[in-house]
XYZ file of C-alpha atoms in Angstrom:
519
model
C -17.640 -21.970 -5.965
C -14.943 -24.645 -5.635
C -13.582 -23.714 -9.072
C -13.413 -20.032 -8.047
C -11.581 -20.967 -4.830
C -9.065 -23.090 -6.747
C -8.508 -20.215 -9.183
C -7.698 -17.929 -6.244
C -5.246 -20.545 -4.932
C -3.537 -20.653 -8.329
C -3.385 -16.839 -8.456
C -1.824 -16.743 -4.959
C 0.820 -19.287 -5.977
C 1.654 -17.425 -9.190
C 1.908 -14.165 -7.201
C 4.579 -15.506 -4.836
C 6.435 -17.649 -7.393
C 8.491 -14.733 -8.857
C 9.821 -13.781 -5.393
C 10.865 -17.397 -4.791
C 12.502 -17.563 -8.234
C 14.604 -14.419 -7.635
C 15.828 -15.623 -4.226
C 16.743 -19.091 -5.544
C 18.464 -17.600 -8.595
C 20.620 -15.369 -6.378
C 21.466 -18.359 -4.183
C 22.432 -20.845 -6.910
C 24.402 -18.268 -8.913
C 26.361 -17.484 -5.705
C 25.466 -13.805 -5.964
C 23.994 -14.006 -2.458
C 24.218 -17.570 -1.095
C 22.152 -18.630 1.929
C 22.524 -21.345 4.555
C 20.442 -24.511 4.119
C 18.478 -23.633 7.256
C 17.595 -20.213 5.851
C 16.417 -21.714 2.554
C 14.226 -24.300 4.303
C 12.621 -21.617 6.473
C 12.106 -19.433 3.417
C 10.548 -22.349 1.492
C 8.087 -23.074 4.320
C 7.317 -19.353 4.481
C 6.482 -19.315 0.766
C 3.954 -22.140 1.252
C 2.368 -20.323 4.215
C 2.249 -17.039 2.286
C 0.451 -18.749 -0.615
C -2.137 -20.322 1.702
C -2.459 -17.095 3.693
C -3.049 -14.955 0.598
C -5.557 -17.501 -0.687
C -7.624 -17.506 2.492
C -7.358 -13.734 2.840
C -8.621 -13.115 -0.704
C -11.586 -15.459 -0.174
C -12.439 -13.813 3.142
C -11.936 -10.215 1.984
C -14.286 -10.728 -0.965
C -17.069 -12.241 1.147
C -16.771 -10.072 4.266
C -14.475 -7.029 4.355
C -15.627 -5.587 1.043
C -19.271 -6.296 1.833
C -19.037 -4.734 5.300
C -17.375 -1.585 4.002
C -19.924 -1.126 1.218
C -22.807 -1.589 3.667
C -21.387 1.081 5.972
C -20.731 3.478 3.078
C -24.192 3.131 1.542
C -26.306 3.091 4.732
C -24.659 5.979 6.575
C -25.692 8.414 3.824
C -29.306 7.250 4.030
C -29.489 8.589 7.586
C -29.240 12.114 6.084
C -27.420 13.308 9.193
C -24.142 15.191 8.859
C -23.353 14.552 12.531
C -23.916 10.799 12.098
C -21.716 10.717 8.988
C -18.875 12.537 10.758
C -19.104 10.343 13.858
C -19.308 7.016 11.991
C -16.492 7.740 9.555
C -14.263 9.251 12.229
C -14.634 6.153 14.441
C -14.387 3.940 11.365
C -11.037 5.530 10.446
C -9.640 5.040 13.952
C -10.695 1.388 14.212
C -9.415 0.303 10.818
C -6.105 2.052 11.511
C -5.662 0.230 14.800
C -6.496 -2.943 12.867
C -3.590 -2.515 10.417
C -0.720 -4.897 11.384
C 1.855 -2.961 9.313
C 1.380 0.109 11.487
C 2.227 -1.720 14.717
C 5.411 -3.057 13.075
C 6.448 0.492 12.137
C 5.494 1.948 15.541
C 7.677 -0.572 17.383
C 10.743 0.709 15.520
C 10.302 4.339 16.615
C 12.549 5.096 19.626
C 11.582 7.449 22.418
C 7.853 7.351 21.681
C 5.320 4.789 23.013
C 3.902 2.802 20.111
C 0.306 3.380 21.288
C 0.814 7.167 21.059
C 1.923 6.927 17.437
C -0.831 4.453 16.511
C -3.555 6.505 18.232
C -2.339 9.752 16.638
C -2.279 8.212 13.171
C -5.721 6.681 13.794
C -7.143 10.121 14.591
C -5.529 11.482 11.433
C -7.074 8.748 9.290
C -10.474 9.320 10.930
C -10.393 13.044 10.184
C -9.329 12.567 6.578
C -11.836 9.790 5.983
C -14.545 12.279 6.940
C -13.028 14.874 4.582
C -12.831 12.298 1.775
C -16.455 11.274 2.259
C -17.581 14.907 1.992
C -15.540 15.242 -1.200
C -17.420 12.315 -2.753
C -20.859 13.434 -1.566
C -20.401 17.046 -2.703
C -18.545 16.062 -5.916
C -15.429 18.126 -5.291
C -12.231 17.759 -7.320
C -9.960 15.039 -5.913
C -6.766 16.452 -7.391
C -7.348 19.981 -6.100
C -8.034 18.776 -2.566
C -5.003 16.486 -2.611
C -2.861 19.283 -4.061
C -3.799 21.509 -1.113
C -3.026 18.857 1.503
C 0.259 17.796 -0.117
C 1.235 21.473 -0.202
C 0.550 21.577 3.541
C 2.680 18.443 3.947
C 5.711 20.023 2.266
C 5.251 23.185 4.350
C 5.309 21.120 7.572
C 8.433 19.283 6.387
C 10.298 22.604 6.624
C 9.494 22.851 10.341
C 10.681 19.464 11.686
C 14.008 17.683 12.124
C 14.959 15.837 8.930
C 15.292 12.471 10.752
C 11.487 12.474 11.227
C 10.604 13.162 7.582
C 11.312 9.700 6.043
C 9.396 8.049 8.902
C 6.488 10.478 8.462
C 6.258 9.804 4.734
C 6.527 6.039 5.289
C 3.681 6.110 7.819
C 1.241 7.089 5.087
C 2.081 3.940 3.135
C 1.935 1.374 5.926
C -1.425 2.654 7.191
C -3.247 1.425 4.082
C -2.615 -2.321 4.111
C -4.515 -5.606 3.699
C -7.177 -4.865 6.337
C -7.704 -1.180 5.591
C -7.849 -1.255 1.795
C -10.815 -3.636 1.248
C -12.885 -1.629 3.752
C -12.001 1.817 2.439
C -12.371 0.935 -1.240
C -15.775 -0.580 -0.525
C -16.840 2.480 1.478
C -16.002 4.651 -1.539
C -18.168 2.478 -3.795
C -20.993 2.568 -1.255
C -20.852 6.352 -0.922
C -20.697 6.965 -4.659
C -23.553 4.549 -5.400
C -25.841 6.054 -2.754
C -25.350 9.635 -3.924
C -28.108 11.140 -5.992
C -27.395 12.576 -9.424
C -24.724 11.729 -11.978
C -22.006 9.452 -10.673
C -18.514 9.343 -12.094
C -16.436 6.158 -11.850
C -13.634 8.285 -10.358
C -15.853 9.126 -7.369
C -15.524 5.531 -6.140
C -11.803 6.081 -5.538
C -9.785 8.582 -3.519
C -10.499 7.452 0.058
C -7.251 5.467 0.249
C -5.321 8.527 -0.961
C -6.834 10.672 1.798
C -6.208 7.919 4.351
C -2.532 7.985 3.331
C -1.989 11.744 3.571
C -3.669 11.977 6.995
C -1.014 9.930 8.881
C 1.814 11.871 7.198
C 0.433 15.206 8.395
C -0.228 13.870 11.908
C 3.276 12.430 12.331
C 4.811 15.660 11.027
C 2.767 17.678 13.543
C 3.776 15.220 16.284
C 7.413 15.649 15.231
C 7.188 19.399 15.805
C 6.836 18.688 19.536
C 9.891 16.379 19.433
C 12.225 18.684 17.504
C 14.874 18.529 20.259
C 15.228 14.747 19.896
C 16.696 12.801 16.994
C 15.496 9.409 15.763
C 18.044 6.578 15.959
C 17.481 3.040 14.683
C 18.172 0.140 17.073
C 21.102 -1.645 15.398
C 21.550 -4.245 18.151
C 19.723 -6.806 15.995
C 22.621 -6.767 13.506
C 25.034 -7.736 16.244
C 23.102 -10.833 17.365
C 23.746 -14.408 16.389
C 20.912 -14.518 13.835
C 18.730 -17.612 13.581
C 18.981 -20.308 16.286
C 21.264 -23.089 15.094
C 19.620 -26.246 13.724
C 16.157 -24.862 14.409
C 13.458 -24.701 11.803
C 10.485 -24.498 14.142
C 11.620 -21.734 16.544
C 11.360 -18.811 14.083
C 7.790 -19.831 13.247
C 6.820 -20.393 16.880
C 8.100 -16.918 17.680
C 6.287 -15.431 14.665
C 3.004 -17.089 15.657
C 3.071 -16.922 19.468
C 5.833 -14.455 20.440
C 5.349 -11.102 22.139
C 4.082 -9.595 18.874
C 3.036 -12.917 17.335
C 0.553 -12.923 14.495
C -2.064 -14.993 16.384
C -2.560 -12.265 18.962
C -1.659 -9.299 16.771
C -4.211 -10.072 14.058
C -6.897 -10.815 16.662
C -6.274 -7.457 18.360
C -6.311 -5.817 14.932
C -9.576 -7.344 13.714
C -11.625 -7.241 16.922
C -12.137 -3.425 16.989
C -13.285 -3.437 13.340
C -15.538 -6.438 13.861
C -16.969 -4.995 17.093
C -17.629 -1.639 15.426
C -19.425 -3.286 12.496
C -21.562 -5.571 14.677
C -22.751 -2.625 16.790
C -23.444 -0.585 13.651
C -25.200 -3.551 12.025
C -27.459 -4.197 15.011
C -28.535 -0.545 15.156
C -28.762 0.509 11.489
C -28.440 -2.402 9.019
C -30.096 -5.457 10.681
C -28.981 -8.178 8.299
C -30.588 -11.588 8.194
C -28.906 -14.230 10.418
C -27.730 -16.124 7.329
C -26.138 -13.030 5.793
C -24.480 -12.073 9.078
C -23.123 -15.606 9.512
C -21.628 -15.449 6.006
C -19.854 -12.171 6.852
C -18.496 -13.550 10.124
C -17.264 -16.680 8.339
C -15.475 -14.443 5.860
C -13.819 -12.547 8.731
C -12.590 -15.895 10.096
C -10.988 -16.647 6.717
C -9.363 -13.194 6.782
C -8.038 -13.841 10.300
C -6.497 -17.233 9.477
C -5.085 -15.945 6.197
C -3.447 -12.897 7.778
C -2.050 -14.963 10.672
C -0.331 -17.316 8.222
C 0.788 -14.514 5.904
C 2.301 -12.229 8.569
C 3.980 -15.062 10.488
C 5.548 -16.400 7.293
C 6.754 -12.952 6.270
C 8.322 -12.323 9.689
C 9.946 -15.762 9.971
C 11.210 -16.167 6.425
C 10.905 -13.078 4.239
C 12.179 -10.395 6.649
C 15.517 -12.112 7.534
C 16.103 -13.099 3.904
C 15.482 -9.522 2.781
C 17.835 -8.113 5.398
C 20.581 -10.617 4.580
C 20.210 -9.908 0.857
C 20.743 -6.224 1.490
C 23.799 -6.878 3.666
C 25.468 -9.270 1.216
C 24.857 -7.145 -1.890
C 25.952 -3.911 -0.192
C 29.245 -5.602 0.652
C 30.157 -5.910 -3.036
C 32.515 -3.434 -4.709
C 29.894 -1.931 -7.023
C 26.330 -0.734 -6.276
C 25.127 -2.288 -9.551
C 24.142 -5.605 -7.961
C 22.306 -3.918 -5.104
C 20.354 -1.677 -7.466
C 19.586 -4.413 -10.028
C 18.445 -6.962 -7.435
C 16.440 -4.282 -5.634
C 14.622 -3.464 -8.870
C 13.942 -7.157 -9.550
C 12.588 -7.681 -6.035
C 10.456 -4.556 -6.354
C 9.027 -5.851 -9.620
C 7.979 -9.234 -8.222
C 7.030 -8.139 -4.674
C 3.979 -6.261 -5.954
C 2.363 -9.498 -7.148
C 2.520 -10.839 -3.572
C 0.815 -7.787 -2.019
C -2.717 -8.895 -0.969
C -4.253 -5.399 -1.126
C -2.973 -4.783 -4.677
C -5.201 -7.560 -6.008
C -8.178 -6.098 -4.127
C -7.582 -2.732 -5.825
C -7.016 -4.076 -9.344
C -10.163 -6.236 -9.167
C -12.230 -3.251 -8.070
C -10.707 -1.006 -10.755
C -11.818 -3.395 -13.493
C -15.237 -3.844 -11.889
C -16.004 -0.147 -11.316
C -14.713 0.921 -14.740
C -16.713 -1.946 -16.339
C -13.591 -3.264 -18.048
C -12.471 0.095 -19.477
C -9.358 0.009 -17.254
C -7.901 -3.489 -17.397
C -6.671 -5.227 -14.242
C -3.544 -6.543 -15.979
C -2.539 -3.090 -17.242
C -2.890 -1.577 -13.756
C -0.953 -4.452 -12.163
C 1.910 -4.220 -14.658
C 2.139 -0.435 -14.218
C 2.255 -0.762 -10.442
C 4.920 -3.492 -10.680
C 7.073 -1.414 -13.039
C 6.706 1.607 -10.758
C 7.712 -0.441 -7.732
C 10.830 -1.699 -9.521
C 11.865 1.850 -10.416
C 11.121 3.013 -6.859
C 13.340 0.354 -5.263
C 16.148 1.021 -7.753
C 16.058 4.742 -6.922
C 15.884 3.947 -3.200
C 18.983 1.742 -3.459
C 20.798 4.614 -5.168
C 19.769 6.840 -2.256
C 20.965 4.259 0.287
C 24.320 3.930 -1.488
C 25.034 7.636 -2.031
C 23.042 8.995 0.934
C 21.375 11.909 -0.866
C 18.330 13.753 0.451
C 14.873 12.169 0.087
C 13.494 15.539 -1.069
C 15.463 15.202 -4.329
C 13.036 12.370 -5.209
C 9.821 13.359 -3.458
C 9.519 17.009 -4.541
C 9.980 16.567 -8.335
C 8.064 13.273 -8.156
C 4.925 14.837 -6.693
C 5.270 17.847 -8.981
C 5.194 15.493 -11.981
C 2.323 13.457 -10.488
C 0.111 16.514 -10.021
C 1.086 17.905 -13.427
C -0.040 14.627 -15.037
C -3.298 14.694 -13.033
C -4.433 17.728 -15.054
C -3.756 15.930 -18.364
C -5.469 12.577 -17.843
C -9.088 11.463 -17.215
C -10.153 11.752 -13.577
C -10.495 8.004 -13.103
C -6.791 7.453 -13.820
C -5.800 10.109 -11.287
C -8.128 8.664 -8.652
C -6.838 5.111 -9.177
C -3.224 6.328 -9.205
C -3.438 8.199 -5.904
C -5.206 5.239 -4.282
C -2.639 2.759 -5.589
C 0.183 4.703 -3.932
C -1.123 3.675 -0.525
C -2.116 0.170 -1.601
C 1.234 -0.946 -3.042
C 3.170 -0.150 0.140
C 1.796 -3.148 2.045
C 3.290 -5.943 4.182
C 5.493 -7.419 1.446
C 7.222 -4.098 0.817
C 7.411 -3.094 4.486
C 8.695 -6.456 5.762
C 10.820 -7.587 2.795
C 11.928 -4.568 0.771
C 12.423 -2.186 3.717
C 14.614 -4.734 5.599
C 16.571 -5.125 2.345
C 17.257 -1.375 2.381
C 18.026 -1.369 6.133
C 20.491 -4.266 5.811
C 22.274 -2.560 2.912
C 22.381 0.779 4.725
C 23.886 -0.797 7.865
C 26.703 -2.503 5.954
C 27.511 0.572 3.859
C 27.743 2.854 6.885
C 29.740 0.479 9.060
C 32.195 -0.077 6.208
C 32.753 3.640 5.728
C 34.306 4.079 9.159
C 33.760 5.906 12.413
C 32.448 9.067 10.708
C 29.218 7.285 9.754
C 26.551 6.493 12.341
C 24.444 3.525 11.127
C 21.717 4.169 13.738
C 21.188 7.678 12.348
C 21.784 6.943 8.665
C 19.239 4.099 8.609
C 16.507 6.515 9.735
C 17.410 9.056 7.032
C 18.604 6.818 4.157
C 16.795 3.449 4.448
C 13.532 4.823 5.804
C 11.736 6.718 3.084
C 11.863 3.671 0.807
C 8.132 3.068 1.361
C 7.485 6.748 0.568
C 9.204 6.376 -2.820
C 7.277 3.128 -3.402
C 4.018 4.996 -2.720
C 4.998 7.800 -5.124
C 5.820 5.798 -8.257
C 2.329 4.394 -9.049
C 1.042 7.985 -9.107
C 3.355 8.677 -12.037
C 3.170 5.304 -13.808
C -0.627 4.910 -13.814
C -1.214 8.487 -14.931
C 1.361 7.963 -17.678
C -0.745 4.949 -18.689
C -3.816 7.197 -18.679
C -2.047 9.806 -20.790
C -1.016 7.156 -23.314
C -4.592 5.854 -23.481
C -5.932 9.391 -23.948
C -3.487 10.102 -26.790
C -4.427 6.823 -28.520
C -8.120 7.616 -28.161
C -7.588 11.141 -29.536
C -5.649 9.802 -32.539
C -8.313 7.151 -33.212
C -11.047 9.797 -33.198
C -8.995 12.086 -35.444
C -8.470 9.268 -37.957
C -12.186 8.401 -37.826
C -13.150 12.061 -38.430
C -10.759 12.308 -41.391
C -12.150 9.078 -42.875
C -15.740 10.345 -42.559
C -14.708 13.657 -44.107
C -13.057 11.889 -47.051
C -16.130 9.711 -47.596
C -18.384 12.797 -47.741
C -15.942 14.521 -50.121
C -16.158 11.552 -52.505
C -19.940 11.953 -52.683
C -19.844 15.603 -53.737
C -20.759 16.175 -57.436
C -18.806 18.997 -59.066
C -20.266 20.902 -62.091
């Protein structure tokens, strides 16, 4: 057990090391130099992120995954449609409220109370979690159902003000983060394993994809009632003095204990999920005291890990990301901004806690047929391409639909060419990859770049408006790319398998031909 824990610590360190290397390389090559204070804060943040990821991974494996699988497998044994709808609807609401990324996004939306947005998205996730569970139980096609709902999404996009569309698409990504993903993935496994009859590996996936599309549709519907108002980003933070002078401790104190500090925020996030599970466990599951204690201990590890991770990201990663975007956007050519964005996108994936949860489960459910390393590399490459494209969009200010529409068309086209398991994993990974590292490091990078570019242009550009339309939407592009990359991997694997079988058939045919005696 100690060896396994140390291995997880090593994996956490190796995950964050590439991000640290890129930042230090940019600093020492003078491409984007930082103050000594900023580097010290960033270095401390890296240490806290490593420890936080380590504790989170230990806790998620021993508690979150187990709790989700117990809920998924036991609710079907009740053989009550009403009970299934009620449990999964409440389950979707509670895990959505528990997601820290969502509260960060909601606080940046002007003119709308954050609790309204969070509650609306929670209801959307609850509804679509119920729909996704019925899809698994009744063995319906994942791609056809998703195709219908994404078609509805594009139809709704035609009815709302464009300033709401990037935010709506981003909301689907931030909803499925480090708390939500372990639960939902485990629920899918529990549902698929409890269903009678033949079970496909692909049936274990798809719940994250549905949990991502639900918030998008809800925010778009909400936007229809706000069509007379336009979203504007609060740019006052760019005009402040930045970090307190000669203070290393203050940013961390604020991140831990401030108004939205991680100590309170993570507690508020986890308590509804924990309370829901304990009530459900006492009524339906009735675990042994030892087993229940082990789950609660795992939740404690998750709490401490997320507190450290989120505080470190807010104190060190977010300001560094924003400053990187500002300094690179100030250069004469967009090449640096695009290249560095791609590099950061490539390495940021390895530091996403939920990505490792997904890749481990992919290898486990597929019994090694789909390798963890292959999935991870595909997701990383897709993230790099997504950030590069997003930086192009920030620089030139073109419409998000020029990326999203052909991107989803290609993704669904590929879904009809590859094995179902690749499509299911791909659509789940879109929500998983857009976690706290992307939303609090890459998105600030895009926001910082967008602010500088639009203040440099002159009075005709409005940074508050352009940030909402040009910088937001980055998470949406990040969520799109794994759909294409992983299905491309599946297509490649299918072609190789077809060629191997064709060669084997030809060899067998030749061997039989050699045995024929001609008179």
